[in-house]
Coordinates of C-alpha atoms in Angstrom, one line a residue:
Chain A
Q1 CA 104.3 90.2 66.2
K2 CA 107.4 92.2 66.8
E3 CA 110.5 90.2 67.4
V4 CA 114.0 90.7 68.6
E5 CA 116.5 87.9 67.9
Q6 CA 119.8 87.0 69.9
N7 CA 121.9 83.9 69.8
S8 CA 121.3 82.2 73.2
G9 CA 124.9 81.4 73.0
P10 CA 126.9 80.5 75.3
L11 CA 129.4 82.9 74.2
S12 CA 132.7 82.1 75.7
V13 CA 135.8 84.8 75.5
P14 CA 139.1 84.8 77.3
E15 CA 139.4 87.4 80.0
G16 CA 140.6 90.7 78.4
A17 CA 139.4 89.9 74.8
I18 CA 136.3 91.7 73.3
A19 CA 133.1 90.1 73.5
S20 CA 130.4 90.8 70.6
L21 CA 126.7 90.4 71.2
N22 CA 124.5 90.6 68.5
C23 CA 120.4 91.2 68.0
T24 CA 118.4 91.9 65.1
Y25 CA 114.8 93.0 65.1
S26 CA 111.6 92.9 62.8
D27 CA 110.1 96.2 63.3
R28 CA 111.6 98.7 60.7
G29 CA 109.9 101.5 62.8
S30 CA 111.7 100.7 66.1
Q31 CA 113.1 103.8 67.5
S32 CA 115.2 103.0 70.7
F33 CA 117.3 99.9 71.6
F34 CA 118.6 99.0 75.1
W35 CA 120.9 96.4 76.5
Y36 CA 120.4 95.0 79.9
R37 CA 122.6 92.5 81.9
Q38 CA 121.1 89.8 83.9
Y39 CA 123.2 87.8 86.6
S40 CA 121.9 84.4 87.3
G41 CA 118.8 84.5 90.0
K42 CA 118.6 88.4 89.4
S43 CA 117.0 91.1 87.9
P44 CA 118.1 92.8 84.4
E45 CA 120.1 95.8 85.1
L46 CA 120.1 98.5 82.1
I47 CA 123.8 99.0 80.9
M48 CA 123.4 100.9 77.2
F49 CA 120.8 102.5 75.1
I50 CA 121.2 104.0 72.0
Y51 CA 118.7 105.6 69.6
S52 CA 120.7 107.0 66.2
N53 CA 122.7 105.1 63.9
G54 CA 126.4 104.7 65.0
D55 CA 128.5 103.7 68.3
K56 CA 127.8 105.0 71.5
E57 CA 130.7 104.3 74.1
D58 CA 130.4 104.1 77.7
G59 CA 133.3 102.9 79.3
R60 CA 134.3 99.4 78.1
F61 CA 130.9 98.9 76.5
T62 CA 129.9 100.1 72.9
A63 CA 126.7 99.8 71.5
Q64 CA 126.4 100.2 67.6
L65 CA 123.1 100.6 65.8
N66 CA 122.5 100.0 61.8
K67 CA 118.6 100.8 61.5
A68 CA 119.1 99.7 57.8
S69 CA 120.0 96.3 58.5
Q70 CA 118.0 96.3 61.6
Y71 CA 120.8 95.3 63.7
V72 CA 122.1 96.6 67.1
S73 CA 125.1 95.1 68.9
L74 CA 127.0 95.4 72.2
L75 CA 130.7 95.0 72.3
I76 CA 132.5 94.8 75.8
R77 CA 136.4 95.6 75.5
D78 CA 138.6 94.1 78.0
S79 CA 136.0 91.4 78.9
Q80 CA 136.3 90.4 82.8
P81 CA 135.1 87.3 84.7
S82 CA 132.4 89.5 86.2
D83 CA 130.9 90.4 82.9
S84 CA 129.8 86.8 82.8
A85 CA 126.0 87.3 82.6
T86 CA 123.1 87.1 80.1
Y87 CA 122.7 90.0 78.0
L88 CA 119.1 91.0 76.9
C89 CA 118.7 93.2 73.9
A90 CA 115.2 95.2 74.1
V91 CA 113.5 97.2 71.4
L92 CA 111.0 100.1 71.7
S93 CA 108.6 100.6 68.7
G94 CA 105.7 103.4 69.0
N95 CA 103.3 103.1 71.7
T96 CA 104.1 99.3 72.7
P97 CA 106.2 98.6 75.8
L98 CA 110.0 97.0 75.4
V99 CA 110.0 93.9 73.4
F100 CA 112.9 91.6 74.7
G101 CA 115.0 89.2 73.0
K102 CA 115.8 85.9 74.8
G103 CA 119.3 86.9 75.6
T104 CA 122.8 85.7 75.1
R105 CA 124.9 83.9 78.1
L106 CA 128.4 85.3 78.1
S107 CA 131.2 83.5 79.5
V108 CA 134.3 85.3 80.4
I109 CA 137.3 82.7 81.1
A110 CA 139.8 83.8 83.6
Chain B
D1 CA 116.8 105.9 98.0
G2 CA 114.8 105.6 94.9
G3 CA 113.7 102.7 93.4
I4 CA 111.4 99.8 92.6
T5 CA 110.5 97.5 95.5
Q6 CA 108.9 94.0 94.9
S7 CA 107.7 91.7 97.6
P8 CA 108.0 88.8 98.5
K9 CA 111.4 87.9 97.1
Y10 CA 110.3 84.0 97.1
L11 CA 106.6 83.1 97.2
F12 CA 104.9 79.4 97.3
R13 CA 101.5 78.8 96.2
K14 CA 99.5 75.8 96.6
E15 CA 97.5 74.8 93.5
G16 CA 94.1 76.6 93.2
Q17 CA 95.2 79.5 95.2
N18 CA 95.1 83.3 94.1
V19 CA 98.4 85.0 95.2
T20 CA 99.1 88.7 94.7
L21 CA 102.5 90.0 94.2
S22 CA 103.5 93.6 95.1
C23 CA 105.3 96.3 93.4
E24 CA 106.0 99.7 94.7
Q25 CA 108.0 102.5 93.0
N26 CA 109.3 105.9 94.4
L27 CA 110.7 107.1 91.2
N28 CA 107.5 109.4 90.2
H29 CA 107.6 107.3 87.3
D30 CA 104.3 107.1 85.2
A31 CA 104.2 103.8 83.4
M32 CA 104.6 100.1 84.9
Y33 CA 104.9 96.8 83.7
W34 CA 104.9 93.0 84.8
Y35 CA 107.1 90.7 82.9
R36 CA 107.3 87.1 83.6
Q37 CA 110.5 85.0 82.9
D38 CA 110.8 81.3 82.4
P39 CA 114.2 79.4 82.2
G40 CA 116.2 80.0 79.0
Q41 CA 113.4 82.3 77.8
G42 CA 113.1 86.1 77.5
L43 CA 111.1 88.4 79.4
R44 CA 107.1 88.3 78.4
L45 CA 104.7 91.0 79.1
I46 CA 101.7 90.2 81.3
Y47 CA 100.4 93.6 81.5
Y48 CA 101.2 97.3 81.6
S49 CA 99.9 100.7 83.0
Q50 CA 100.7 103.9 81.3
I51 CA 98.7 106.0 83.8
V52 CA 96.7 105.7 86.9
N53 CA 93.5 103.9 86.8
D54 CA 94.4 102.6 83.4
F55 CA 96.2 99.4 82.3
Q56 CA 96.6 97.1 78.8
K57 CA 97.0 93.4 78.4
G58 CA 100.4 92.0 77.1
D59 CA 101.0 89.0 75.4
I60 CA 100.6 86.8 78.1
A61 CA 97.6 88.3 80.1
E62 CA 95.3 85.4 80.6
G63 CA 95.3 84.2 84.4
Y64 CA 96.4 87.3 85.7
S65 CA 94.7 90.7 87.1
V66 CA 96.3 93.8 88.1
S67 CA 95.2 97.1 89.3
R68 CA 96.7 100.7 89.5
E69 CA 94.9 102.9 91.9
K70 CA 97.9 104.6 93.0
K71 CA 100.9 106.0 90.9
E72 CA 103.5 104.2 93.2
S73 CA 101.9 100.7 93.1
F74 CA 101.0 98.0 90.5
P75 CA 100.4 94.8 92.1
L76 CA 99.7 91.6 90.4
T77 CA 97.3 88.6 91.0
V78 CA 98.1 85.3 89.9
T79 CA 94.9 83.8 89.9
S80 CA 93.8 80.0 89.7
A81 CA 93.2 80.2 86.2
Q82 CA 97.0 80.7 85.2
K83 CA 97.9 77.0 84.4
N84 CA 101.7 77.3 84.8
P85 CA 102.5 80.2 87.0
T86 CA 105.8 78.8 88.5
A87 CA 108.2 81.6 87.2
F88 CA 110.4 84.8 87.7
Y89 CA 108.2 87.5 87.7
L90 CA 109.7 91.2 87.2
C91 CA 107.7 94.4 87.8
A92 CA 109.3 97.5 86.0
S93 CA 108.8 101.2 85.5
S94 CA 109.7 104.1 83.2
R95 CA 109.5 108.0 83.5
T96 CA 106.8 108.1 80.7
A97 CA 104.9 105.8 78.9
M98 CA 106.7 103.8 76.0
N99 CA 109.5 106.0 75.1
T100 CA 112.0 106.1 77.8
E101 CA 114.2 102.7 79.1
A102 CA 112.7 100.7 81.9
F103 CA 114.1 100.0 85.3
F104 CA 113.3 96.8 87.1
G105 CA 112.8 95.5 90.6
Q106 CA 114.4 92.6 92.1
G107 CA 111.9 90.1 91.3
T108 CA 109.5 87.7 92.8
R109 CA 110.0 83.9 92.3
L110 CA 106.8 82.1 92.3
T111 CA 106.9 78.3 93.0
V112 CA 103.3 76.2 92.9
V113 CA 103.7 73.3 95.2

């Protein structure tokens, strides 16, 4: 059973700080990694994806991947109250659909 | 306006009834998926389809059925055999089967009354 693990939180950070969200996965053959943001009562929205080891930056968001450690993270710089949401890590392996973690709830305090 | 449309947004079902949730996409995506989300839980895969007229069971398919007669449409039926159907149901699609990012509809919240 392929597993994706996230700390459920809540992770509380002050406005303007860096929020660091972490995810580990069990299948060493996983190829693609995604971060979704989900506001309460809404559907998930794709914010980042990463395929290769290293960092990928998009605006205030940076995704980091370390395949040797089976670890992927999302950094949110200059956190805003509007970033308060649940962040879902999802992993793609072989010919199976996305496997999601349970999500980390982020709260940005103004 | 391209996207994935789920309807209805809210649905109430009496015990013992079957209900069908609609999912339509105009993104020309080959693959479509149904996930279920319970409070405090992640998304669990119910069924998925890689191509028209073909679909596979996910991790929690019992009590559900699907069809994929058209590329654009992937309806989900929640049958009376599903013992605990109250949940948030999410439909998603991806450009190709299994190797690209998935995009979600707005979800259907099903409540058994």
